[in-house]
PDB file of C-alpha atoms in Angstrom:
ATOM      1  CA  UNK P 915      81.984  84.294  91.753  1.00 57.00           C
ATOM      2  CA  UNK P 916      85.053  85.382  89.935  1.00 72.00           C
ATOM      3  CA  UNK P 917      87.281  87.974  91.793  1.00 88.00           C
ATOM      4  CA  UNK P 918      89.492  90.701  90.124  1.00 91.00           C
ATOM      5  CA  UNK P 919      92.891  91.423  90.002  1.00 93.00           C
ATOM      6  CA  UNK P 920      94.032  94.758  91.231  1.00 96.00           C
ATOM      7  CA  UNK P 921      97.242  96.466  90.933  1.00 95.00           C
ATOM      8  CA  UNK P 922      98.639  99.670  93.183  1.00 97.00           C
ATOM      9  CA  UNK P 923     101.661 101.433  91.995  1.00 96.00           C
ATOM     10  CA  UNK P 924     103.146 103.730  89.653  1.00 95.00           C
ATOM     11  CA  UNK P 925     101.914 104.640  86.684  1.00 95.00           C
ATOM     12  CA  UNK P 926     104.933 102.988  84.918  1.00 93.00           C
ATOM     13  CA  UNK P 927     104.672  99.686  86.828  1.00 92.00           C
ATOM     14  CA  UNK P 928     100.504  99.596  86.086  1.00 93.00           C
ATOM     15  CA  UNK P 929     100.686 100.157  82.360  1.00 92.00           C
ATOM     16  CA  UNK P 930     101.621  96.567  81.374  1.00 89.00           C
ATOM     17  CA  UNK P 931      99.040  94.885  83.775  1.00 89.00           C
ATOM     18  CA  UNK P 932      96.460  97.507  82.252  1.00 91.00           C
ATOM     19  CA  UNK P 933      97.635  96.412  78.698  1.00 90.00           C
ATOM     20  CA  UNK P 934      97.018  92.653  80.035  1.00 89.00           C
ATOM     21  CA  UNK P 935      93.492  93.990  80.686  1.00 90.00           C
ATOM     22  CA  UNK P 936      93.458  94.135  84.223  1.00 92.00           C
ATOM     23  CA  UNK P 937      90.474  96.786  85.599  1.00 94.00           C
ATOM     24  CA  UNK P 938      91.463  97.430  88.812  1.00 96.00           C
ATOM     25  CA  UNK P 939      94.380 100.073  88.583  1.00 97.00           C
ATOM     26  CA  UNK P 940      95.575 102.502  91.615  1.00 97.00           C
ATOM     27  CA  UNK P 941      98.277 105.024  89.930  1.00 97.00           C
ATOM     28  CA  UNK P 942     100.580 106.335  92.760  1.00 97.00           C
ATOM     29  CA  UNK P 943     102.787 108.806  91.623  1.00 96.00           C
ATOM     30  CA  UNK P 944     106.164 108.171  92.946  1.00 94.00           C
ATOM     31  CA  UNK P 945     106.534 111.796  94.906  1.00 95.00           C
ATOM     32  CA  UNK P 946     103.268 110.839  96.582  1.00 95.00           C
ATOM     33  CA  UNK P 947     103.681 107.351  97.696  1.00 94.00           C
ATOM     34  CA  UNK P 948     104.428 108.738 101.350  1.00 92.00           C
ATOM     35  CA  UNK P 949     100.921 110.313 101.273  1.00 94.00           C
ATOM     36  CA  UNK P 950      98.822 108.214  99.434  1.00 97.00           C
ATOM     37  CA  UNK P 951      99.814 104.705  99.183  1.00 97.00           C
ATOM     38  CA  UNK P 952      98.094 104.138 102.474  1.00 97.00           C
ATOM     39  CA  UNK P 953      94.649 105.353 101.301  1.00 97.00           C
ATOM     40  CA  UNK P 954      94.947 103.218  97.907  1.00 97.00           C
ATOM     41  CA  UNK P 955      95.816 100.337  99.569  1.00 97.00           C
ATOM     42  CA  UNK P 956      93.155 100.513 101.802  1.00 97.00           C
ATOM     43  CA  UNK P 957      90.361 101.171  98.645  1.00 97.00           C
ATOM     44  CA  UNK P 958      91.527  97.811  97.085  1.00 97.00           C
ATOM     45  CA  UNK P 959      91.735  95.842 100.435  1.00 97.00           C
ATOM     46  CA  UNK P 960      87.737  97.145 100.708  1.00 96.00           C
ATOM     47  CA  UNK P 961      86.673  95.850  97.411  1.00 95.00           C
ATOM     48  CA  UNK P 962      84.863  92.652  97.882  1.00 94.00           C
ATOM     49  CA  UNK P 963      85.572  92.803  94.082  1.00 95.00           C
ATOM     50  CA  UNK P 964      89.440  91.792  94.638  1.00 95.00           C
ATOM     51  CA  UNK P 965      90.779  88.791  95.091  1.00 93.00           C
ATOM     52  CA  UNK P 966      94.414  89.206  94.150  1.00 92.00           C
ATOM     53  CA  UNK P 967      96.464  93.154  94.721  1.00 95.00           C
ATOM     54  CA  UNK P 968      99.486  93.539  92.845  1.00 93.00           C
ATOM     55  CA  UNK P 969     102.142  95.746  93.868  1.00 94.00           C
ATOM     56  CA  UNK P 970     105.769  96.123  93.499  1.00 93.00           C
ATOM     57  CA  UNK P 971     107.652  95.007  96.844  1.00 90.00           C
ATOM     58  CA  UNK P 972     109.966  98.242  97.310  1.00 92.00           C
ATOM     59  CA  UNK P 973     106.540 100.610  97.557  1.00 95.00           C
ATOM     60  CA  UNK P 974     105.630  97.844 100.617  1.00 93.00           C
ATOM     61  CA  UNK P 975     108.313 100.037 102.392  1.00 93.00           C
ATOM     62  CA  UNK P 976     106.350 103.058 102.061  1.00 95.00           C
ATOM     63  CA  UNK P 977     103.401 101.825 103.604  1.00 96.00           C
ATOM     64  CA  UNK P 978     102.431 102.573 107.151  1.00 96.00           C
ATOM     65  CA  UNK P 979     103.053  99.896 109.566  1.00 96.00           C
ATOM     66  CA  UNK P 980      99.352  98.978 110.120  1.00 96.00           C
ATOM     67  CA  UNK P 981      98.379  98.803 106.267  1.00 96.00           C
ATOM     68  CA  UNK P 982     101.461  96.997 105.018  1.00 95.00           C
ATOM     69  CA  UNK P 983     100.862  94.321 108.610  1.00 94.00           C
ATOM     70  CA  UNK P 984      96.868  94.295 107.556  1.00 95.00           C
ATOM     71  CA  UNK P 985      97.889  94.008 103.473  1.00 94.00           C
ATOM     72  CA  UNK P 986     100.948  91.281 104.093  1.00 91.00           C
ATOM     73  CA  UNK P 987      98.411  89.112 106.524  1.00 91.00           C
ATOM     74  CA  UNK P 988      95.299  89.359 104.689  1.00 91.00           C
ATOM     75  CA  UNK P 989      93.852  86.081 103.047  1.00 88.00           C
ATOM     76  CA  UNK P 990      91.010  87.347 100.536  1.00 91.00           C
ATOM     77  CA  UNK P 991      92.436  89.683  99.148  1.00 93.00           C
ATOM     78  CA  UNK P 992      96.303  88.284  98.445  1.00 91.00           C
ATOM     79  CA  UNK P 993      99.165  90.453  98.673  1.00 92.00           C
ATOM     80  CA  UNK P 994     101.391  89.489  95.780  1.00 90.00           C
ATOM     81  CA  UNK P 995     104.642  91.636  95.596  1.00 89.00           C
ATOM     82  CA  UNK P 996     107.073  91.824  92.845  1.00 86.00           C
ATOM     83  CA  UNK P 997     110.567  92.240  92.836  1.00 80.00           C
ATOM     84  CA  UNK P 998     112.832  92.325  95.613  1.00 63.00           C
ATOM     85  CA  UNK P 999     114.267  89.150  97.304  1.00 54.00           C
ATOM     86  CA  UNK P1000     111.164  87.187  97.178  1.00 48.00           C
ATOM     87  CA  UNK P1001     110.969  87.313  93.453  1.00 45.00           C
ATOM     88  CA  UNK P1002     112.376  84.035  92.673  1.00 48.00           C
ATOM     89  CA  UNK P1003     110.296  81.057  91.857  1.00 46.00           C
ATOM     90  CA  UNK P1004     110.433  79.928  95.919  1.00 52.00           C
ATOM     91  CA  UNK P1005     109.156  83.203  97.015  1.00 60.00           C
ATOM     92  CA  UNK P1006     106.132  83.039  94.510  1.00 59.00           C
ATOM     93  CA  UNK P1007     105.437  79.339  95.590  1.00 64.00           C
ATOM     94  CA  UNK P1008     104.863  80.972  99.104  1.00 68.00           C
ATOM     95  CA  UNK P1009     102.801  83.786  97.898  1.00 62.00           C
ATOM     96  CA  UNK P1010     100.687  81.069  96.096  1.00 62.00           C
ATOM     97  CA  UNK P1011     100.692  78.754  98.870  1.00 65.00           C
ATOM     98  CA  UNK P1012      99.525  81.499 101.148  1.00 63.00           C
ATOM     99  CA  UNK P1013      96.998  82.380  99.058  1.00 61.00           C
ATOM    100  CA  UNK P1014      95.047  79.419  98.377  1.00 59.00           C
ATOM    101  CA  UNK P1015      96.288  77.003 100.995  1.00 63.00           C
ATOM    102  CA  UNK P1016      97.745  74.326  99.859  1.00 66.00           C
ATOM    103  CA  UNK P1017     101.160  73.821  97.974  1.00 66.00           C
ATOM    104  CA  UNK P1018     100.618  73.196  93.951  1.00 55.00           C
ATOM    105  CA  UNK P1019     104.441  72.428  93.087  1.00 58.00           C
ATOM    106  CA  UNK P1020     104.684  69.918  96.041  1.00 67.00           C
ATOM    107  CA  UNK P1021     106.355  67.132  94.718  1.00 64.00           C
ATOM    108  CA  UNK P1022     104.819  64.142  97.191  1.00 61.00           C
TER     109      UNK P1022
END
């Protein structure tokens, strides 16, 4: 079974993954994040549909401290956040190898 990629964020940060064809969009408005980022990111953590969520890493800050602990240690779906000081090529690597379990750019 194939799983979906979702995306939660601001209209402005979902349009390009949209364009890319991605299905599963939550827009946030950036005046509401305080009052509705928790309920979006609890839809797409629900959806046995998702296997990847998407969001940008400064709107982590906005989530309540139970969602962003149950978003940042949940296996199926993965958390992948862009931006901020993970968004180098060793802070992906993690995100990957957290994901699925095993390192793929391990060089042994």
């Amino acid at each position: 079974m194939s799983q979906e990629i979702a995306v939660i964020g601001t209209p402005e940060f979902t349009t390009g993954f949209r364009l890319a064809g991605v299905r599963e969009i939550e827009n946030v408005a950036e005046e509401d994040k305080r009052e509705e980022l928790d309920d979006a990111v609890e839809r797409v953590f629900a959806n046995d549909d998702v296997g990847i969520v998407v969001m940008a890493d400064a709107d982590t800050d906005h989530l309540s401290r139970g969602v962003r602990q149950d978003a940042e240690t949940s296996i199926e779906p993965t958390l992948v956040t862009l931006g901020g000081d993970e968004a180098g090529s060793g802070g992906l690597r993690e995100q990957i190898k957290r994901a699925i379990g095993i390192d793929l750019m391990d060089d042994s």
